[in-house]
C-alpha cells in the first residue's frame, strides 16, 4: 500500500462513499465530512478503518480535527512517513 497523500485521498474517498452509499465521484475531497452527514458513529468507524489500513493508532477525534478528506489525507501521509 502506498502512503502518498494522493493514494490515501483516493482510499478515503472510497471509504466515505461506502459509508454514505454514494458513488465515489460524488465525493469532493475539499468538502467538510460533516456536510456529507458523517456523524460521530461514522467518524469512529472511519478512525478504526484508517487504523486497520495503515497499522496506526489514532485519536478518535481525527475526523473532526482534519475536517476534509484533503486535510485528513495530508495528515495521515505525514504520520505514515514518520
PDB file as gemmi writes it, atoms N, CA and C in Angstrom:
CRYST1    1.000    1.000    1.000  90.00  90.00  90.00 P 1                      
ATOM      1  N   UNK A   1       0.848  -1.184   0.000  1.00  0.00           N  
ATOM      2  CA  UNK A   1       0.000   0.000   0.000  1.00  0.00           C  
ATOM      3  C   UNK A   1       0.877   1.225   0.000  1.00  0.00           C  
ATOM      4  N   UNK A   2       0.578   2.134  -0.864  1.00  0.00           N  
ATOM      5  CA  UNK A   2       1.324   3.382  -0.921  1.00  0.00           C  
ATOM      6  C   UNK A   2       0.777   4.326   0.145  1.00  0.00           C  
ATOM      7  N   UNK A   3       1.678   5.115   0.680  1.00  0.00           N  
ATOM      8  CA  UNK A   3       1.275   6.031   1.745  1.00  0.00           C  
ATOM      9  C   UNK A   3       1.292   7.482   1.284  1.00  0.00           C  
ATOM     10  N   UNK A   4       1.253   7.707  -0.030  1.00  0.00           N  
ATOM     11  CA  UNK A   4       1.233   9.086  -0.509  1.00  0.00           C  
ATOM     12  C   UNK A   4      -0.117   9.715  -0.181  1.00  0.00           C  
ATOM     13  N   UNK A   5      -0.118  11.028  -0.078  1.00  0.00           N  
ATOM     14  CA  UNK A   5      -1.364  11.741   0.221  1.00  0.00           C  
ATOM     15  C   UNK A   5      -2.405  11.471  -0.867  1.00  0.00           C  
ATOM     16  N   UNK A   6      -1.976  11.390  -2.126  1.00  0.00           N  
ATOM     17  CA  UNK A   6      -2.929  11.132  -3.215  1.00  0.00           C  
ATOM     18  C   UNK A   6      -3.563   9.753  -3.099  1.00  0.00           C  
ATOM     19  N   UNK A   7      -2.749   8.743  -2.774  1.00  0.00           N  
ATOM     20  CA  UNK A   7      -3.298   7.395  -2.613  1.00  0.00           C  
ATOM     21  C   UNK A   7      -4.238   7.324  -1.414  1.00  0.00           C  
ATOM     22  N   UNK A   8      -3.848   7.976  -0.323  1.00  0.00           N  
ATOM     23  CA  UNK A   8      -4.711   7.994   0.863  1.00  0.00           C  
ATOM     24  C   UNK A   8      -6.007   8.748   0.576  1.00  0.00           C  
ATOM     25  N   UNK A   9      -5.904   9.821  -0.187  1.00  0.00           N  
ATOM     26  CA  UNK A   9      -7.086  10.599  -0.566  1.00  0.00           C  
ATOM     27  C   UNK A   9      -8.069   9.708  -1.332  1.00  0.00           C  
ATOM     28  N   UNK A  10      -7.559   8.961  -2.299  1.00  0.00           N  
ATOM     29  CA  UNK A  10      -8.415   8.055  -3.065  1.00  0.00           C  
ATOM     30  C   UNK A  10      -9.047   6.985  -2.195  1.00  0.00           C  
ATOM     31  N   UNK A  11      -8.273   6.440  -1.277  1.00  0.00           N  
ATOM     32  CA  UNK A  11      -8.796   5.419  -0.373  1.00  0.00           C  
ATOM     33  C   UNK A  11      -9.877   6.010   0.526  1.00  0.00           C  
ATOM     34  N   UNK A  12      -9.641   7.211   1.046  1.00  0.00           N  
ATOM     35  CA  UNK A  12     -10.635   7.862   1.899  1.00  0.00           C  
ATOM     36  C   UNK A  12     -11.915   8.179   1.140  1.00  0.00           C  
ATOM     37  N   UNK A  13     -11.793   8.609  -0.101  1.00  0.00           N  
ATOM     38  CA  UNK A  13     -12.991   8.857  -0.930  1.00  0.00           C  
ATOM     39  C   UNK A  13     -13.804   7.576  -1.040  1.00  0.00           C  
ATOM     40  N   UNK A  14     -13.134   6.462  -1.292  1.00  0.00           N  
ATOM     41  CA  UNK A  14     -13.836   5.174  -1.397  1.00  0.00           C  
ATOM     42  C   UNK A  14     -14.546   4.828  -0.090  1.00  0.00           C  
ATOM     43  N   UNK A  15     -13.879   5.030   1.036  1.00  0.00           N  
ATOM     44  CA  UNK A  15     -14.474   4.708   2.337  1.00  0.00           C  
ATOM     45  C   UNK A  15     -15.694   5.591   2.610  1.00  0.00           C  
ATOM     46  N   UNK A  16     -15.543   6.900   2.414  1.00  0.00           N  
ATOM     47  CA  UNK A  16     -16.655   7.823   2.679  1.00  0.00           C  
ATOM     48  C   UNK A  16     -17.835   7.498   1.761  1.00  0.00           C  
ATOM     49  N   UNK A  17     -17.564   7.236   0.505  1.00  0.00           N  
ATOM     50  CA  UNK A  17     -18.628   6.871  -0.432  1.00  0.00           C  
ATOM     51  C   UNK A  17     -19.336   5.598   0.039  1.00  0.00           C  
ATOM     52  N   UNK A  18     -18.573   4.655   0.537  1.00  0.00           N  
ATOM     53  CA  UNK A  18     -19.159   3.409   1.051  1.00  0.00           C  
ATOM     54  C   UNK A  18     -20.065   3.679   2.246  1.00  0.00           C  
ATOM     55  N   UNK A  19     -19.596   4.491   3.185  1.00  0.00           N  
ATOM     56  CA  UNK A  19     -20.417   4.811   4.358  1.00  0.00           C  
ATOM     57  C   UNK A  19     -21.731   5.470   3.947  1.00  0.00           C  
ATOM     58  N   UNK A  20     -21.651   6.341   2.955  1.00  0.00           N  
ATOM     59  CA  UNK A  20     -22.816   7.122   2.530  1.00  0.00           C  
ATOM     60  C   UNK A  20     -23.656   6.430   1.460  1.00  0.00           C  
ATOM     61  N   UNK A  21     -23.162   5.274   0.992  1.00  0.00           N  
ATOM     62  CA  UNK A  21     -23.819   4.545  -0.093  1.00  0.00           C  
ATOM     63  C   UNK A  21     -24.009   5.447  -1.307  1.00  0.00           C  
ATOM     64  N   UNK A  22     -22.922   6.134  -1.678  1.00  0.00           N  
ATOM     65  CA  UNK A  22     -22.912   7.039  -2.819  1.00  0.00           C  
ATOM     66  C   UNK A  22     -21.780   6.659  -3.755  1.00  0.00           C  
ATOM     67  N   UNK A  23     -21.857   7.166  -4.968  1.00  0.00           N  
ATOM     68  CA  UNK A  23     -20.799   6.968  -5.942  1.00  0.00           C  
ATOM     69  C   UNK A  23     -19.585   7.793  -5.500  1.00  0.00           C  
ATOM     70  N   UNK A  24     -18.374   7.210  -5.544  1.00  0.00           N  
ATOM     71  CA  UNK A  24     -17.190   7.975  -5.159  1.00  0.00           C  
ATOM     72  C   UNK A  24     -17.021   9.275  -5.958  1.00  0.00           C  
ATOM     73  N   UNK A  25     -17.512   9.316  -7.173  1.00  0.00           N  
ATOM     74  CA  UNK A  25     -17.404  10.531  -7.992  1.00  0.00           C  
ATOM     75  C   UNK A  25     -18.196  11.693  -7.390  1.00  0.00           C  
ATOM     76  N   UNK A  26     -19.128  11.395  -6.509  1.00  0.00           N  
ATOM     77  CA  UNK A  26     -19.947  12.430  -5.862  1.00  0.00           C  
ATOM     78  C   UNK A  26     -19.262  13.031  -4.633  1.00  0.00           C  
ATOM     79  N   UNK A  27     -18.129  12.465  -4.231  1.00  0.00           N  
ATOM     80  CA  UNK A  27     -17.463  12.895  -3.003  1.00  0.00           C  
ATOM     81  C   UNK A  27     -16.339  13.871  -3.346  1.00  0.00           C  
ATOM     82  N   UNK A  28     -16.447  15.084  -2.836  1.00  0.00           N  
ATOM     83  CA  UNK A  28     -15.408  16.094  -3.027  1.00  0.00           C  
ATOM     84  C   UNK A  28     -14.446  16.031  -1.854  1.00  0.00           C  
ATOM     85  N   UNK A  29     -13.169  16.065  -2.163  1.00  0.00           N  
ATOM     86  CA  UNK A  29     -12.162  15.974  -1.104  1.00  0.00           C  
ATOM     87  C   UNK A  29     -12.006  17.273  -0.324  1.00  0.00           C  
ATOM     88  N   UNK A  30     -12.623  18.349  -0.805  1.00  0.00           N  
ATOM     89  CA  UNK A  30     -12.483  19.631  -0.118  1.00  0.00           C  
ATOM     90  C   UNK A  30     -13.720  20.033   0.690  1.00  0.00           C  
ATOM     91  N   UNK A  31     -14.727  19.168   0.700  1.00  0.00           N  
ATOM     92  CA  UNK A  31     -15.950  19.434   1.451  1.00  0.00           C  
ATOM     93  C   UNK A  31     -15.818  18.816   2.847  1.00  0.00           C  
ATOM     94  N   UNK A  32     -16.256  19.548   3.848  1.00  0.00           N  
ATOM     95  CA  UNK A  32     -16.226  19.046   5.218  1.00  0.00           C  
ATOM     96  C   UNK A  32     -17.009  17.742   5.319  1.00  0.00           C  
ATOM     97  N   UNK A  33     -16.440  16.784   6.028  1.00  0.00           N  
ATOM     98  CA  UNK A  33     -17.106  15.490   6.196  1.00  0.00           C  
ATOM     99  C   UNK A  33     -18.468  15.642   6.867  1.00  0.00           C  
ATOM    100  N   UNK A  34     -18.611  16.616   7.735  1.00  0.00           N  
ATOM    101  CA  UNK A  34     -19.896  16.823   8.395  1.00  0.00           C  
ATOM    102  C   UNK A  34     -20.960  17.284   7.404  1.00  0.00           C  
ATOM    103  N   UNK A  35     -20.561  17.980   6.336  1.00  0.00           N  
ATOM    104  CA  UNK A  35     -21.526  18.398   5.319  1.00  0.00           C  
ATOM    105  C   UNK A  35     -22.110  17.195   4.580  1.00  0.00           C  
ATOM    106  N   UNK A  36     -21.386  16.086   4.585  1.00  0.00           N  
ATOM    107  CA  UNK A  36     -21.906  14.859   3.984  1.00  0.00           C  
ATOM    108  C   UNK A  36     -22.791  14.085   4.963  1.00  0.00           C  
ATOM    109  N   UNK A  37     -22.871  14.574   6.186  1.00  0.00           N  
ATOM    110  CA  UNK A  37     -23.714  13.907   7.174  1.00  0.00           C  
ATOM    111  C   UNK A  37     -22.989  12.858   7.985  1.00  0.00           C  
ATOM    112  N   UNK A  38     -21.666  12.854   7.921  1.00  0.00           N  
ATOM    113  CA  UNK A  38     -20.924  11.893   8.729  1.00  0.00           C  
ATOM    114  C   UNK A  38     -20.974  12.332  10.187  1.00  0.00           C  
ATOM    115  N   UNK A  39     -21.561  11.507  11.012  1.00  0.00           N  
ATOM    116  CA  UNK A  39     -21.693  11.834  12.425  1.00  0.00           C  
ATOM    117  C   UNK A  39     -20.603  11.136  13.229  1.00  0.00           C  
ATOM    118  N   UNK A  40     -20.715  11.204  14.534  1.00  0.00           N  
ATOM    119  CA  UNK A  40     -19.678  10.636  15.400  1.00  0.00           C  
ATOM    120  C   UNK A  40     -19.547   9.125  15.237  1.00  0.00           C  
ATOM    121  N   UNK A  41     -20.623   8.441  14.923  1.00  0.00           N  
ATOM    122  CA  UNK A  41     -20.549   6.996  14.720  1.00  0.00           C  
ATOM    123  C   UNK A  41     -19.691   6.688  13.488  1.00  0.00           C  
ATOM    124  N   UNK A  42     -19.960   7.382  12.386  1.00  0.00           N  
ATOM    125  CA  UNK A  42     -19.160   7.185  11.180  1.00  0.00           C  
ATOM    126  C   UNK A  42     -17.716   7.613  11.403  1.00  0.00           C  
ATOM    127  N   UNK A  43     -17.511   8.686  12.138  1.00  0.00           N  
ATOM    128  CA  UNK A  43     -16.148   9.153  12.418  1.00  0.00           C  
ATOM    129  C   UNK A  43     -15.372   8.094  13.189  1.00  0.00           C  
ATOM    130  N   UNK A  44     -16.030   7.451  14.145  1.00  0.00           N  
ATOM    131  CA  UNK A  44     -15.387   6.400  14.929  1.00  0.00           C  
ATOM    132  C   UNK A  44     -15.066   5.196  14.045  1.00  0.00           C  
ATOM    133  N   UNK A  45     -16.009   4.807  13.196  1.00  0.00           N  
ATOM    134  CA  UNK A  45     -15.793   3.686  12.272  1.00  0.00           C  
ATOM    135  C   UNK A  45     -14.649   4.011  11.315  1.00  0.00           C  
ATOM    136  N   UNK A  46     -14.653   5.230  10.783  1.00  0.00           N  
ATOM    137  CA  UNK A  46     -13.606   5.631   9.858  1.00  0.00           C  
ATOM    138  C   UNK A  46     -12.242   5.599  10.543  1.00  0.00           C  
ATOM    139  N   UNK A  47     -12.172   6.063  11.771  1.00  0.00           N  
ATOM    140  CA  UNK A  47     -10.920   6.034  12.519  1.00  0.00           C  
ATOM    141  C   UNK A  47     -10.414   4.593  12.626  1.00  0.00           C  
ATOM    142  N   UNK A  48     -11.299   3.668  12.938  1.00  0.00           N  
ATOM    143  CA  UNK A  48     -10.917   2.255  13.024  1.00  0.00           C  
ATOM    144  C   UNK A  48     -10.461   1.705  11.685  1.00  0.00           C  
ATOM    145  N   UNK A  49     -11.144   2.077  10.611  1.00  0.00           N  
ATOM    146  CA  UNK A  49     -10.748   1.630   9.277  1.00  0.00           C  
ATOM    147  C   UNK A  49      -9.364   2.160   8.913  1.00  0.00           C  
ATOM    148  N   UNK A  50      -9.113   3.417   9.234  1.00  0.00           N  
ATOM    149  CA  UNK A  50      -7.800   4.013   8.950  1.00  0.00           C  
ATOM    150  C   UNK A  50      -6.720   3.299   9.758  1.00  0.00           C  
ATOM    151  N   UNK A  51      -6.994   3.069  11.027  1.00  0.00           N  
ATOM    152  CA  UNK A  51      -6.022   2.370  11.874  1.00  0.00           C  
ATOM    153  C   UNK A  51      -5.689   0.995  11.309  1.00  0.00           C  
ATOM    154  N   UNK A  52      -6.719   0.263  10.897  1.00  0.00           N  
ATOM    155  CA  UNK A  52      -6.503  -1.072  10.320  1.00  0.00           C  
ATOM    156  C   UNK A  52      -5.736  -0.984   9.007  1.00  0.00           C  
ATOM    157  N   UNK A  53      -6.096  -0.030   8.176  1.00  0.00           N  
ATOM    158  CA  UNK A  53      -5.496   0.112   6.855  1.00  0.00           C  
ATOM    159  C   UNK A  53      -4.021   0.520   6.924  1.00  0.00           C  
ATOM    160  N   UNK A  54      -3.699   1.401   7.854  1.00  0.00           N  
ATOM    161  CA  UNK A  54      -2.345   1.947   7.936  1.00  0.00           C  
ATOM    162  C   UNK A  54      -1.525   1.395   9.093  1.00  0.00           C  
ATOM    163  N   UNK A  55      -2.144   0.547   9.898  1.00  0.00           N  
ATOM    164  CA  UNK A  55      -1.481  -0.006  11.079  1.00  0.00           C  
ATOM    165  C   UNK A  55      -0.965   1.116  11.985  1.00  0.00           C  
ATOM    166  N   UNK A  56      -1.861   2.057  12.259  1.00  0.00           N  
ATOM    167  CA  UNK A  56      -1.569   3.193  13.130  1.00  0.00           C  
ATOM    168  C   UNK A  56      -2.568   3.224  14.278  1.00  0.00           C  
ATOM    169  N   UNK A  57      -2.224   3.942  15.334  1.00  0.00           N  
ATOM    170  CA  UNK A  57      -3.172   4.246  16.399  1.00  0.00           C  
ATOM    171  C   UNK A  57      -3.460   5.733  16.321  1.00  0.00           C  
ATOM    172  N   UNK A  58      -4.735   6.072  16.218  1.00  0.00           N  
ATOM    173  CA  UNK A  58      -5.151   7.462  16.064  1.00  0.00           C  
ATOM    174  C   UNK A  58      -6.077   7.876  17.194  1.00  0.00           C  
ATOM    175  N   UNK A  59      -6.125   9.171  17.423  1.00  0.00           N  
ATOM    176  CA  UNK A  59      -7.128   9.714  18.330  1.00  0.00           C  
ATOM    177  C   UNK A  59      -8.484   9.572  17.640  1.00  0.00           C  
ATOM    178  N   UNK A  60      -9.532   9.221  18.368  1.00  0.00           N  
ATOM    179  CA  UNK A  60     -10.846   9.060  17.741  1.00  0.00           C  
ATOM    180  C   UNK A  60     -11.414  10.367  17.181  1.00  0.00           C  
ATOM    181  N   UNK A  61     -10.803  11.484  17.506  1.00  0.00           N  
ATOM    182  CA  UNK A  61     -11.275  12.783  17.007  1.00  0.00           C  
ATOM    183  C   UNK A  61     -10.621  13.188  15.686  1.00  0.00           C  
ATOM    184  N   UNK A  62      -9.845  12.313  15.087  1.00  0.00           N  
ATOM    185  CA  UNK A  62      -9.076  12.678  13.891  1.00  0.00           C  
ATOM    186  C   UNK A  62      -9.970  13.218  12.768  1.00  0.00           C  
ATOM    187  N   UNK A  63     -11.176  12.683  12.621  1.00  0.00           N  
ATOM    188  CA  UNK A  63     -12.074  13.155  11.559  1.00  0.00           C  
ATOM    189  C   UNK A  63     -12.602  14.556  11.847  1.00  0.00           C  
ATOM    190  N   UNK A  64     -12.602  14.954  13.106  1.00  0.00           N  
ATOM    191  CA  UNK A  64     -13.051  16.304  13.447  1.00  0.00           C  
ATOM    192  C   UNK A  64     -11.876  17.277  13.429  1.00  0.00           C  
ATOM    193  N   UNK A  65     -10.691  16.776  13.750  1.00  0.00           N  
ATOM    194  CA  UNK A  65      -9.504  17.621  13.743  1.00  0.00           C  
ATOM    195  C   UNK A  65      -9.084  17.983  12.317  1.00  0.00           C  
ATOM    196  N   UNK A  66      -9.302  17.069  11.381  1.00  0.00           N  
ATOM    197  CA  UNK A  66      -8.973  17.271   9.965  1.00  0.00           C  
ATOM    198  C   UNK A  66     -10.278  17.055   9.209  1.00  0.00           C  
ATOM    199  N   UNK A  67     -10.996  18.117   8.969  1.00  0.00           N  
ATOM    200  CA  UNK A  67     -12.411  18.068   8.582  1.00  0.00           C  
ATOM    201  C   UNK A  67     -12.697  17.684   7.135  1.00  0.00           C  
ATOM    202  N   UNK A  68     -11.687  17.717   6.281  1.00  0.00           N  
ATOM    203  CA  UNK A  68     -11.905  17.335   4.883  1.00  0.00           C  
ATOM    204  C   UNK A  68     -11.033  16.135   4.548  1.00  0.00           C  
ATOM    205  N   UNK A  69     -11.369  15.466   3.477  1.00  0.00           N  
ATOM    206  CA  UNK A  69     -10.539  14.350   3.023  1.00  0.00           C  
ATOM    207  C   UNK A  69      -9.144  14.848   2.683  1.00  0.00           C  
ATOM    208  N   UNK A  70      -9.038  16.020   2.054  1.00  0.00           N  
ATOM    209  CA  UNK A  70      -7.724  16.582   1.727  1.00  0.00           C  
ATOM    210  C   UNK A  70      -6.865  16.756   2.981  1.00  0.00           C  
ATOM    211  N   UNK A  71      -7.430  17.392   3.995  1.00  0.00           N  
ATOM    212  CA  UNK A  71      -6.683  17.639   5.231  1.00  0.00           C  
ATOM    213  C   UNK A  71      -6.324  16.331   5.931  1.00  0.00           C  
ATOM    214  N   UNK A  72      -7.252  15.408   5.950  1.00  0.00           N  
ATOM    215  CA  UNK A  72      -7.015  14.123   6.606  1.00  0.00           C  
ATOM    216  C   UNK A  72      -5.942  13.320   5.871  1.00  0.00           C  
ATOM    217  N   UNK A  73      -6.003  13.291   4.547  1.00  0.00           N  
ATOM    218  CA  UNK A  73      -5.008  12.556   3.758  1.00  0.00           C  
ATOM    219  C   UNK A  73      -3.613  13.138   3.961  1.00  0.00           C  
ATOM    220  N   UNK A  74      -3.522  14.459   3.967  1.00  0.00           N  
ATOM    221  CA  UNK A  74      -2.214  15.095   4.190  1.00  0.00           C  
ATOM    222  C   UNK A  74      -1.667  14.750   5.571  1.00  0.00           C  
ATOM    223  N   UNK A  75      -2.520  14.805   6.564  1.00  0.00           N  
ATOM    224  CA  UNK A  75      -2.105  14.466   7.924  1.00  0.00           C  
ATOM    225  C   UNK A  75      -1.654  13.006   8.027  1.00  0.00           C  
ATOM    226  N   UNK A  76      -2.446  12.113   7.463  1.00  0.00           N  
ATOM    227  CA  UNK A  76      -2.117  10.687   7.529  1.00  0.00           C  
ATOM    228  C   UNK A  76      -0.820  10.361   6.791  1.00  0.00           C  
ATOM    229  N   UNK A  77      -0.608  11.001   5.651  1.00  0.00           N  
ATOM    230  CA  UNK A  77       0.641  10.724   4.907  1.00  0.00           C  
ATOM    231  C   UNK A  77       1.851  11.170   5.717  1.00  0.00           C  
ATOM    232  N   UNK A  78       1.693  12.240   6.490  1.00  0.00           N  
ATOM    233  CA  UNK A  78       2.781  12.686   7.370  1.00  0.00           C  
ATOM    234  C   UNK A  78       3.044  11.651   8.459  1.00  0.00           C  
ATOM    235  N   UNK A  79       1.969  11.118   9.047  1.00  0.00           N  
ATOM    236  CA  UNK A  79       2.134  10.110  10.105  1.00  0.00           C  
ATOM    237  C   UNK A  79       2.773   8.837   9.577  1.00  0.00           C  
ATOM    238  N   UNK A  80       2.336   8.407   8.404  1.00  0.00           N  
ATOM    239  CA  UNK A  80       2.866   7.166   7.829  1.00  0.00           C  
ATOM    240  C   UNK A  80       4.328   7.350   7.436  1.00  0.00           C  
ATOM    241  N   UNK A  81       4.685   8.561   7.032  1.00  0.00           N  
ATOM    242  CA  UNK A  81       6.053   8.829   6.617  1.00  0.00           C  
ATOM    243  C   UNK A  81       7.063   8.896   7.752  1.00  0.00           C  
ATOM    244  N   UNK A  82       6.581   8.929   8.962  1.00  0.00           N  
ATOM    245  CA  UNK A  82       7.495   9.008  10.127  1.00  0.00           C  
ATOM    246  C   UNK A  82       8.192   7.705  10.362  1.00  0.00           C  
TER     247      UNK A  82                                                      
END                                                                             
